[in-house]
Coordinates of C-alpha atoms and ligand atoms in Angstrom, one line a residue:
M1 CA 1.9 -16.4 -29.7
P2 CA 2.4 -19.6 -31.2
L3 CA -0.7 -21.8 -31.5
F4 CA -0.4 -25.2 -31.8
R5 CA -1.9 -28.2 -33.0
G6 CA -1.6 -31.5 -32.0
S7 CA 1.0 -30.7 -29.9
V8 CA 3.3 -28.4 -32.7
C9 CA 2.9 -25.3 -33.2
Y10 CA 0.9 -24.1 -36.7
Y11 CA 3.8 -21.3 -37.5
C12 CA 6.9 -22.2 -36.3
G13 CA 7.1 -26.2 -35.4
L14 CA 8.3 -25.8 -32.1
S15 CA 6.8 -28.1 -28.9
T16 CA 7.9 -27.0 -25.8
A17 CA 8.5 -24.3 -23.7
A18 CA 12.1 -24.3 -23.3
E19 CA 12.3 -24.2 -26.8
Y20 CA 10.1 -20.5 -27.0
E21 CA 12.1 -19.7 -24.1
S22 CA 15.8 -20.4 -26.2
I23 CA 14.0 -18.7 -29.1
A24 CA 12.9 -15.5 -26.4
K25 CA 16.7 -15.4 -25.5
D26 CA 18.6 -15.5 -28.7
I27 CA 15.8 -12.5 -29.4
V28 CA 17.0 -10.1 -26.3
G29 CA 20.4 -11.2 -26.2
L30 CA 20.5 -9.5 -29.7
F31 CA 19.8 -6.6 -28.1
T32 CA 22.4 -6.7 -25.8
Q33 CA 24.7 -5.5 -28.4
T34 CA 24.2 -1.3 -29.5
F35 CA 23.6 -0.9 -33.5
K36 CA 25.0 1.5 -35.8
V37 CA 23.0 3.4 -38.1
D38 CA 25.4 5.8 -40.1
K39 CA 27.7 7.2 -37.5
Y40 CA 25.1 6.9 -34.5
E41 CA 25.4 4.0 -32.4
L42 CA 22.0 3.3 -31.2
N43 CA 21.3 1.5 -28.0
V44 CA 17.4 -0.4 -27.9
D45 CA 15.8 -2.2 -24.9
I46 CA 13.4 -4.9 -26.2
S47 CA 10.6 -6.5 -23.8
M48 CA 8.8 -8.9 -24.6
G49 CA 5.1 -10.9 -23.2
I50 CA 4.4 -14.4 -24.5
S51 CA 1.1 -16.1 -24.4
I52 CA 1.4 -20.0 -25.6
Y53 CA -2.2 -21.3 -26.2
S54 CA -2.4 -25.1 -25.8
G55 CA -6.1 -25.7 -24.7
D56 CA -8.6 -26.2 -27.5
E57 CA -11.3 -23.2 -27.0
L58 CA -9.3 -20.0 -29.0
D59 CA -10.6 -16.7 -27.6
P60 CA -8.7 -14.6 -29.4
E61 CA -9.1 -11.3 -27.4
L62 CA -7.9 -13.0 -24.3
F63 CA -5.3 -14.9 -25.8
I64 CA -3.9 -11.3 -27.4
K65 CA -4.7 -10.2 -23.7
Y66 CA -2.6 -12.9 -22.2
A67 CA 0.8 -11.7 -24.3
E68 CA 0.2 -8.0 -22.9
I69 CA -0.4 -9.3 -19.5
A70 CA 3.2 -10.4 -20.3
L71 CA 4.6 -7.6 -21.9
F72 CA 2.8 -5.2 -19.3
W73 CA 4.8 -7.4 -16.1
A74 CA 8.6 -7.6 -18.4
K75 CA 8.0 -4.2 -18.8
K76 CA 7.7 -4.0 -15.0
E77 CA 10.9 -6.1 -14.5
G78 CA 13.2 -3.9 -16.0
K79 CA 15.0 -3.7 -19.2
N80 CA 15.4 -6.9 -22.2
R81 CA 12.8 -9.0 -20.2
Y82 CA 10.3 -11.3 -21.5
K83 CA 7.5 -13.3 -19.6
F84 CA 6.0 -16.4 -20.6
Y85 CA 2.0 -15.6 -19.5
S86 CA 0.4 -18.0 -17.5
S87 CA 2.1 -19.9 -14.0
D88 CA 3.7 -16.8 -13.3
V89 CA 0.6 -14.2 -14.1
S90 CA -0.2 -13.3 -10.3
I91 CA -3.8 -12.5 -9.8
Q92 CA -2.8 -8.7 -8.4
N93 CA -0.3 -8.3 -11.7
Y94 CA -4.1 -9.2 -13.8
K95 CA -5.8 -7.0 -11.6
Q96 CA -3.3 -4.0 -12.4
F97 CA -3.3 -4.4 -15.8
E98 CA -7.2 -4.3 -16.1
L99 CA -7.1 -1.5 -13.8
R100 CA -4.0 0.3 -16.3
N101 CA -6.8 -0.2 -19.2
D102 CA -10.1 0.6 -17.3
L103 CA -8.2 3.6 -16.2
Q104 CA -10.0 6.4 -18.2
K105 CA -13.0 4.6 -18.7
A106 CA -13.3 5.7 -15.0
V107 CA -13.3 9.0 -15.7
D108 CA -15.3 9.1 -18.5
N109 CA -18.2 6.6 -17.2
D110 CA -18.7 8.4 -13.9
Q111 CA -17.0 5.4 -11.9
L112 CA -16.0 7.5 -9.2
R113 CA -16.6 8.4 -5.8
I114 CA -15.5 10.2 -2.8
Y115 CA -15.8 9.0 0.3
Y116 CA -15.6 11.5 3.6
Q117 CA -13.3 11.1 6.9
P118 CA -13.9 13.4 9.7
L119 CA -11.2 14.9 11.0
V120 CA -11.9 15.9 15.0
N121 CA -11.0 17.9 17.8
L122 CA -9.4 15.1 20.1
K123 CA -10.3 17.2 23.0
T124 CA -14.6 18.1 22.2
N125 CA -15.3 15.7 18.9
E126 CA -16.0 18.3 17.9
L127 CA -16.5 18.3 13.6
L128 CA -13.4 20.5 12.7
A129 CA -12.6 19.1 9.1
V130 CA -13.4 16.6 6.4
E131 CA -10.8 14.5 4.4
A132 CA -12.1 14.0 0.5
L133 CA -10.6 10.8 0.0
I134 CA -11.4 9.3 -4.2
R135 CA -12.4 5.5 -4.8
W136 CA -13.0 4.2 -8.2
E137 CA -16.2 1.6 -8.6
H138 CA -15.0 -0.4 -11.0
P139 CA -17.9 -2.9 -12.8
D140 CA -15.0 -5.8 -12.0
W141 CA -13.2 -5.5 -9.2
G142 CA -15.5 -3.2 -6.7
I143 CA -14.5 -0.4 -4.9
V144 CA -10.6 -0.2 -6.1
S145 CA -8.9 1.9 -3.1
P146 CA -6.5 5.1 -4.7
N147 CA -3.4 3.1 -3.5
E148 CA -4.2 0.7 -6.4
F149 CA -5.0 3.4 -8.7
I150 CA -3.0 6.7 -8.0
S151 CA 0.6 5.8 -9.4
L152 CA -0.9 5.0 -12.4
A153 CA -2.6 7.7 -12.8
E154 CA 0.2 9.6 -12.2
E155 CA 1.7 7.7 -14.7
T156 CA -0.9 8.2 -17.4
G157 CA -1.7 11.8 -16.6
L158 CA -5.1 10.8 -15.5
I159 CA -4.4 12.5 -12.3
I160 CA -5.4 15.7 -13.8
N161 CA -9.0 14.7 -15.0
S162 CA -9.5 12.9 -12.0
G163 CA -8.0 15.7 -9.6
N164 CA -10.5 18.1 -11.6
W165 CA -13.1 15.9 -11.8
L166 CA -12.8 15.6 -7.9
L167 CA -12.3 19.1 -7.0
R168 CA -15.3 20.2 -8.7
E169 CA -17.4 17.4 -7.0
V170 CA -15.9 18.3 -3.4
C171 CA -17.6 22.3 -4.5
R172 CA -20.7 21.2 -5.4
N173 CA -20.8 18.8 -2.6
Y174 CA -20.0 22.0 -0.3
R175 CA -22.4 24.6 -1.8
Q176 CA -25.3 21.7 -1.6
W177 CA -24.2 21.7 3.2
L178 CA -24.2 25.6 2.2
N179 CA -27.5 25.9 1.0
D180 CA -28.7 23.6 3.2
G181 CA -27.4 25.4 6.3
L182 CA -24.8 22.8 7.8
P183 CA -22.0 23.8 9.6
N184 CA -18.9 25.1 7.2
I185 CA -16.6 23.0 8.0
K186 CA -12.9 22.7 6.1
V187 CA -12.6 20.6 3.7
S188 CA -9.4 18.4 2.8
V189 CA -8.4 17.4 -0.6
N190 CA -4.9 15.6 -1.9
F191 CA -2.9 17.0 -4.9
S192 CA -0.2 15.1 -6.3
S193 CA 3.0 16.6 -8.0
I194 CA 2.1 15.6 -10.6
Q195 CA -0.8 18.0 -10.9
F196 CA 0.8 21.1 -10.1
L197 CA 2.6 20.7 -13.7
E198 CA -0.7 21.8 -15.2
N199 CA 0.2 25.4 -16.9
N200 CA -2.9 27.2 -15.1
F201 CA -3.0 24.9 -12.1
V202 CA -3.8 27.3 -10.2
D203 CA -6.4 29.8 -12.4
N204 CA -8.1 26.0 -12.5
I205 CA -9.1 25.9 -9.1
K206 CA -10.2 29.7 -8.2
N207 CA -12.5 28.9 -11.4
T208 CA -13.8 26.2 -9.5
I209 CA -14.5 27.7 -6.5
D210 CA -15.5 31.1 -8.0
E211 CA -17.9 28.6 -10.1
F212 CA -19.4 27.2 -7.0
K213 CA -19.3 30.6 -5.2
L214 CA -17.3 29.4 -3.1
D215 CA -14.9 31.5 -0.2
P216 CA -11.5 29.5 -0.7
H217 CA -11.1 29.6 3.2
F218 CA -12.9 26.5 2.8
L219 CA -10.1 24.5 1.1
I220 CA -7.0 22.5 3.2
M221 CA -4.7 21.2 -0.2
E222 CA -3.0 18.0 1.0
I223 CA 0.4 17.9 -0.4
T224 CA 3.5 15.2 0.4
E225 CA 7.1 16.6 -0.1
S226 CA 7.1 15.0 -3.4
V227 CA 5.2 18.3 -5.0
I228 CA 8.5 20.6 -3.4
M229 CA 10.9 18.0 -4.6
N230 CA 9.5 17.3 -8.2
N231 CA 8.7 20.6 -8.8
T232 CA 10.5 23.0 -6.9
D233 CA 10.0 26.7 -8.0
K234 CA 6.5 26.7 -9.7
A235 CA 5.1 24.5 -7.4
I236 CA 6.5 27.2 -4.2
S237 CA 5.1 29.7 -6.4
D238 CA 1.9 28.1 -7.0
I239 CA 1.9 27.5 -3.3
K240 CA 2.5 30.7 -2.0
R241 CA -0.3 32.4 -4.6
L242 CA -3.1 29.6 -4.1
Q243 CA -2.4 30.7 0.1
S244 CA -3.0 34.0 -1.1
F245 CA -6.4 33.1 -2.3
G246 CA -7.0 31.8 1.8
I247 CA -6.2 27.8 0.8
Q248 CA -4.7 26.9 3.5
V249 CA -1.7 24.0 2.6
A250 CA -0.7 20.6 4.5
L251 CA 2.1 18.6 5.0
D252 CA 0.5 15.0 3.8
D253 CA 2.5 11.9 5.7
F254 CA 4.9 14.2 7.8
G255 CA 7.9 12.1 9.0
T256 CA 7.7 9.4 6.2
G257 CA 9.3 10.6 3.1
Y258 CA 12.7 12.7 2.8
S259 CA 11.5 14.9 5.2
S260 CA 14.0 17.9 5.2
L261 CA 12.8 20.3 7.1
S262 CA 14.0 23.1 4.8
Y263 CA 10.8 22.7 3.2
L264 CA 8.7 23.8 6.0
N265 CA 11.4 27.1 5.8
S266 CA 10.9 27.6 1.8
L267 CA 7.2 27.2 2.4
S268 CA 4.8 28.6 4.9
I269 CA 3.1 25.2 5.1
D270 CA -0.3 25.7 7.8
I271 CA -0.7 22.1 8.7
L272 CA 1.3 19.2 9.6
K273 CA -0.3 15.8 9.5
L274 CA 1.7 13.1 10.9
D275 CA 2.0 10.4 9.1
E276 CA -0.3 7.1 10.4
S277 CA 3.2 4.7 10.9
F278 CA 3.5 6.8 13.9
I279 CA 0.7 6.4 15.2
K280 CA 0.2 3.0 15.5
N281 CA 3.0 2.3 17.2
I282 CA 2.3 4.4 19.9
P283 CA 2.9 4.7 22.8
F284 CA 4.5 1.4 23.4
D285 CA 7.0 1.8 21.2
D286 CA 10.0 5.0 22.1
T287 CA 11.0 5.1 19.2
S288 CA 7.5 6.1 17.7
S289 CA 6.9 8.0 20.6
A290 CA 10.1 10.2 20.7
I291 CA 9.3 11.3 17.2
V292 CA 5.7 12.1 18.3
R293 CA 7.0 14.4 20.6
A294 CA 9.6 15.8 18.9
V295 CA 7.3 16.9 16.0
V296 CA 4.9 17.8 18.6
N297 CA 7.7 20.4 19.7
L298 CA 8.4 20.9 16.2
A299 CA 4.6 22.5 15.2
K300 CA 4.5 24.5 18.2
D301 CA 7.9 26.9 17.6
L302 CA 6.9 27.2 14.3
K303 CA 3.1 27.8 15.3
I304 CA 2.2 24.9 12.8
K305 CA -0.9 22.8 13.4
L306 CA -0.8 19.2 13.9
V307 CA -3.1 16.7 12.8
A308 CA -2.5 12.9 13.8
E309 CA -3.7 10.5 11.5
G310 CA -4.9 6.5 11.7
I311 CA -5.7 7.0 15.7
E312 CA -7.5 3.0 16.0
N313 CA -7.7 2.8 19.2
W314 CA -8.1 4.1 22.9
E315 CA -4.3 4.8 23.7
Q316 CA -3.3 6.3 21.1
L317 CA -6.2 8.6 21.8
T318 CA -5.5 9.2 24.8
Y319 CA -1.7 9.5 24.4
L320 CA -2.2 11.9 21.8
N321 CA -4.3 13.7 24.3
E322 CA -1.6 13.7 27.0
L323 CA 0.4 15.8 24.1
N324 CA -1.9 18.2 23.8
I325 CA -2.4 17.3 20.5
N326 CA -5.8 18.8 19.0
A327 CA -6.5 17.6 15.6
G328 CA -7.1 13.8 14.3
Q329 CA -8.6 12.0 12.6
G330 CA -9.2 7.6 12.1
Y331 CA -10.7 4.2 12.1
L332 CA -11.7 5.2 15.8
F333 CA -13.8 8.7 14.8
S334 CA -14.8 7.0 11.7
K335 CA -13.6 5.4 8.5
P336 CA -13.9 7.2 5.5
L337 CA -18.0 8.0 4.6
P338 CA -19.7 8.1 1.2
L339 CA -21.5 11.6 1.0
E340 CA -25.0 10.7 2.7
D341 CA -23.5 9.0 5.8
F342 CA -21.0 11.6 6.1
V343 CA -24.1 14.0 5.6
K344 CA -25.2 12.5 8.8
I345 CA -22.4 13.2 11.0
L346 CA -22.0 16.7 9.7
V347 CA -25.4 18.0 11.1
K348 CA -24.6 16.9 14.4
G349 CA -21.5 18.4 14.0
K350 CA -19.6 15.8 16.4
C351 CA -18.2 12.8 15.9
K352 CA -17.2 10.7 18.6
P353 CA -14.5 8.2 19.1
R354 CA -15.5 4.6 19.4
L355 CA -16.6 2.6 22.8
V356 CA -15.5 -0.5 21.3
N357 CA -13.0 -1.1 18.2
N358 CA -15.6 -2.3 16.3
A359 CA -14.1 -0.1 13.0
A360 CA -14.4 -3.5 10.5
V361 CA -18.2 -3.7 9.4
M362 CA -18.6 -7.0 8.1
P363 CA -21.8 -8.0 6.7
R364 CA -21.2 -11.4 8.0
K365 CA -23.7 -14.1 6.9
N366 CA -26.2 -14.8 10.3
K367 CA -27.1 -17.8 9.7
R368 CA -24.3 -21.0 8.2
K369 CA -26.2 -23.8 7.0
F370 CA -23.6 -25.3 7.4
F371 CA -20.7 -26.6 10.4
R372 CA -17.5 -24.9 10.4
I373 CA -14.4 -25.9 11.3
K374 CA -11.9 -23.3 12.9
F375 CA -8.2 -24.4 12.3
I376 CA -6.0 -23.8 14.9
Q377 CA -3.1 -23.0 13.0
Q378 CA -3.8 -21.2 9.5
L379 CA -4.1 -23.7 6.6
E380 CA -1.9 -21.8 3.5
A381 CA -3.7 -22.5 -0.1
D382 CA -3.0 -21.4 -3.6
I383 CA -6.1 -19.4 -4.9
T384 CA -6.8 -18.2 -8.4
I385 CA -10.0 -16.6 -10.5
L386 CA -11.7 -18.9 -12.7
K387 CA -14.0 -16.7 -14.2
I388 CA -14.8 -12.9 -14.3
R389 CA -18.8 -12.5 -15.1
D390 CA -18.8 -16.0 -17.1
K391 CA -15.5 -15.2 -19.0
K392 CA -13.1 -17.7 -18.2
I393 CA -9.3 -16.4 -17.2
N394 CA -6.3 -17.7 -16.9
V395 CA -3.8 -16.2 -14.0
G396 CA -1.5 -17.9 -11.7
N397 CA -1.5 -19.0 -8.2
T398 CA -1.3 -16.5 -5.1
K399 CA -0.9 -18.0 -1.5
V400 CA -3.8 -17.5 1.2
L401 CA -4.3 -18.6 3.8
I402 CA -8.0 -20.2 5.5
N403 CA -8.2 -19.6 9.2
N404 CA -11.8 -22.2 9.1
M405 CA -13.6 -24.2 6.7
G406 CA -16.8 -25.9 6.4
P407 CA -19.4 -27.9 3.4
G408 CA -20.7 -24.3 3.3
G409 CA -17.6 -22.4 2.3
L410 CA -14.2 -20.6 3.9
C411 CA -12.5 -18.0 5.4
F412 CA -9.2 -16.5 4.3
I413 CA -6.6 -13.9 4.6
S414 CA -5.0 -12.6 1.6
N415 CA -2.5 -9.6 0.9
I416 CA -4.9 -8.9 -2.1
K417 CA -7.8 -7.1 -2.3
L418 CA -10.5 -8.9 -4.2
P419 CA -14.1 -7.6 -4.2
V420 CA -17.2 -8.9 -3.0
E421 CA -18.8 -10.4 -6.3
K422 CA -20.4 -13.3 -6.9
E423 CA -19.4 -12.9 -10.7
I424 CA -16.0 -14.1 -9.7
I425 CA -15.2 -17.0 -9.0
L426 CA -12.4 -18.2 -7.0
Q427 CA -10.8 -21.9 -7.4
F428 CA -8.8 -23.1 -3.6
I429 CA -6.7 -25.5 -3.5
T430 CA -4.5 -26.7 -0.6
R431 CA -3.9 -29.8 1.2
L432 CA -6.3 -31.8 4.4
M433 CA -5.4 -35.2 5.6
E434 CA -3.1 -36.1 2.9
E435 CA -5.3 -35.1 -0.2
E436 CA -5.7 -32.1 -2.7
I437 CA -8.8 -30.0 -1.9
K438 CA -10.2 -28.4 -4.7
V439 CA -13.3 -26.0 -4.0
C440 CA -14.4 -22.8 -5.5
G441 CA -16.5 -19.8 -4.8
Y442 CA -17.1 -16.0 -4.5
V443 CA -15.9 -14.1 -1.8
V444 CA -19.0 -12.4 0.4
W445 CA -17.8 -10.5 3.1
T446 CA -14.6 -8.9 3.9
E447 CA -12.9 -7.3 6.6
E448 CA -9.6 -4.5 6.0
I449 CA -7.7 -6.2 9.3
G450 CA -4.1 -4.7 9.0
H451 CA -1.9 -2.7 6.7
N452 CA -2.5 -4.5 3.0
L453 CA -4.3 -7.5 5.1
H454 CA -7.9 -8.9 4.3
K455 CA -10.1 -11.0 5.5
Y456 CA -12.6 -12.5 3.4
G457 CA -15.3 -14.6 3.9
V458 CA -16.6 -17.5 0.9
E459 CA -19.5 -19.2 0.1
F460 CA -18.9 -22.0 -2.3
A461 CA -20.1 -22.8 -5.6
M462 CA -20.2 -26.4 -6.0
D463 CA -22.7 -29.5 -6.3
E464 CA -23.7 -31.9 -3.8
N465 CA -21.7 -34.7 -4.4
E466 CA -18.0 -32.3 -3.8
R467 CA -20.0 -31.3 -0.8
E468 CA -20.2 -34.4 0.4
D469 CA -16.6 -35.1 -0.5
I470 CA -15.8 -31.9 1.4
I471 CA -17.9 -32.8 4.7
R472 CA -16.2 -36.5 4.6
T473 CA -13.0 -35.2 4.9
L474 CA -13.9 -32.3 7.5
N475 CA -15.1 -35.2 9.2
Q476 CA -12.0 -36.5 9.1
V477 CA -9.9 -33.4 9.9
Q478 CA -12.7 -32.8 13.2
I479 CA -11.7 -36.3 14.4
N480 CA -7.8 -35.3 13.6
M481 CA -8.3 -31.9 16.3
R482 CA -9.8 -34.0 18.8
N483 CA -6.4 -36.3 18.5
R484 CA -3.9 -33.2 17.9
I485 CA -2.4 -35.0 15.2
L486 CA -3.7 -32.6 12.1
F487 CA -1.1 -30.9 11.7
A488 CA 1.3 -33.2 9.9
K489 CA -1.5 -34.3 7.8
G490 CA -2.2 -31.0 5.9
S491 CA -0.6 -27.5 4.9
F492 CA -0.7 -26.0 8.1
V493 CA 1.6 -22.7 9.3
S494 CA 2.2 -21.6 12.6
C495 CA 3.5 -18.2 12.1
S496 CA 1.2 -14.8 12.1
P497 CA -0.4 -13.8 8.7
A498 CA 1.0 -10.5 8.8
R499 CA 5.1 -12.5 9.3
F500 CA 3.4 -15.1 6.5
F501 CA 3.1 -12.4 3.6
K502 CA 6.0 -10.4 4.7
S503 CA 8.1 -13.7 4.3
L504 CA 6.3 -14.1 0.7
I505 CA 7.1 -9.9 -0.6
N506 CA 10.9 -10.9 0.7
R507 CA 10.8 -14.6 -1.2
K508 CA 9.5 -12.5 -4.5
A509 CA 12.0 -9.6 -4.4
S510 CA 14.7 -12.3 -4.0
S511 CA 14.3 -14.5 -6.7
Ligands
C2E1 P1 -3.6 9.8 2.8 O1 -4.2 10.7 1.8 O2 -2.6 9.3 4.1 O3 -5.2 9.3 3.7 C1 -5.5 8.3 4.2 C2 -5.2 7.0 3.7 O4 -5.5 6.7 5.5 C3 -7.4 6.9 3.6 O5 -7.1 5.9 2.6 C4 -7.7 6.3 5.1 O6 -8.7 5.5 4.7 C5 -6.7 6.2 5.0 N1 -6.8 5.6 6.6 C6 -7.7 6.6 7.9 N2 -7.9 6.2 8.9 C7 -7.4 5.1 8.9 C8 -7.1 4.5 10.4 O7 -7.5 4.8 11.3 N3 -5.9 3.4 9.9 C9 -5.8 2.8 8.9 N4 -5.2 2.3 8.5 N5 -6.1 4.0 8.1 C10 -6.6 4.9 7.5 P2 -7.2 5.5 1.2 O8 -8.4 6.4 1.5 O9 -7.6 4.2 0.8 O10 -5.9 6.8 0.9 C11 -4.8 6.4 0.4 C12 -3.8 7.7 -0.1 O11 -4.4 8.0 -1.5 C13 -3.6 8.8 0.6 O12 -3.2 8.7 1.3 C14 -3.5 9.5 -0.2 O13 -2.6 9.5 -0.5 C15 -3.9 8.8 -1.9 N6 -5.3 9.6 -2.4 C16 -6.6 9.4 -1.8 N7 -7.6 10.0 -2.5 C17 -6.7 11.4 -3.1 C18 -7.3 12.3 -4.5 O14 -8.4 12.5 -4.4 N8 -6.1 12.6 -5.1 C19 -4.7 12.1 -4.8 N9 -4.0 13.0 -5.3 N10 -4.4 11.0 -3.7 C20 -5.4 10.6 -3.2
CA2 CA1 -4.5 12.9 3.1
CA3 CA1 -1.8 11.0 5.1

């Protein structure tokens, strides 16, 4: 971590990034050879995170954190790598680093939550069961989805604690529902393959269920094929013991993994959950429709119950009904809900599909103070996070697409999940009317618009002079739009957001 006095490092007399890079390369080079110690030949790998300080305000903690982030990132890329912090670190890497550091606190400080998603009879809309899905209410990043932290929890072993916490909470809630005379539906809980490594995994589950005086028949254990792939013998005997208590086993994400049908033989699976990726493309995509039809026949022949996941629209529901698939879940019926909201559905015992597909709930601002210009094409911009709770941070840029902009705020699309949080100040840089536009603001609403695609509403945080500048530029844009000459004068892109972000990922992977 070099420290600068003037333009030259106080410690080593180096001044340019290239000079540091050459030292980093030399150090990595030293470790490409094997080391001889006595009669042994040792291979040692090295990863290096480098943070260069060149400003005048020094926050030593932040400085060390940057080096650690760069190190984390270097390790992620493979052995014998070095990474410089700053220009290259993306918001996503920064977030992942913070999540990894804070995960232990999530369990200790009561930041985990359970959301419940109804599983319904597709013909009668009767509530059959509910899936318990974990969330992390992070103090800075808001509600964090399990997709962003389950793999971290698995790597660090914390999945055991969070899994135990979740089962205990589910049992506590279920006991309360029974005490309140609510319908005794089944509850589905996701288990990771790592949890099966626990010695007394089965006894712990049984003890928790007993502690709340519950009949184990209420529980469905959702596992993926990786459970059986990773620890075959123990997993199979554990699953058989759990089934002997009356717990049912569901094979989740069916069709996405290795899909060796022999699993269905070695284990007597009770339920197959047909992955949302197949449902997404029915009935219009022939391959998905053929796979769905084949799985329906397979399940029927093996006498396994089938559940369709991720039902989002009426075409999908109609097709599933035609195939006589009786159980399913998805945004068309309900998104995963916090406990209090789910209990309202449980009281009714029914969950009907929505008449209009308004699955995305958007806390949009009712009235805007300023006008908005909706661009005909999407405007490419770079965003960075300037501050989190008054703490200045230095992360690199990430590409986003701006839909519309006004003097009060803008709306953009990103493949990064950001929280609705006034304390996180974002900066947007783009080009309009051949000028660089730099605006700051915070997210006030969000909507999931596709797999890993989020739309955000931003309110600007700027003074009146800056606002006047923006108004001037936007007025120019409006005049140009009327004359249809805008597109030469801004960073507009013509492809769809999904394609844009896919090409970004591909570009990153090949670089
Ligand atoms: P999963 O088990 O396949 O859970 C279903 C996921 O699909 C959930 O995402 C749910 O919110 C989402 N979903 C439901 N309906 C729809 C729909 O109509 N359209 C779309 N696009 N998505 C829908 P979530 O809650 O983010 O969970 C993601 C994954 O994280 C889960 O996938 C599961 O594998 C894992 N997970 C969640 N909770 C736990 C947990 O407590 N323990 C473990 N080990 N894994 C968990
Ligand atoms: Ca699941
Ligand atoms: Ca699933």
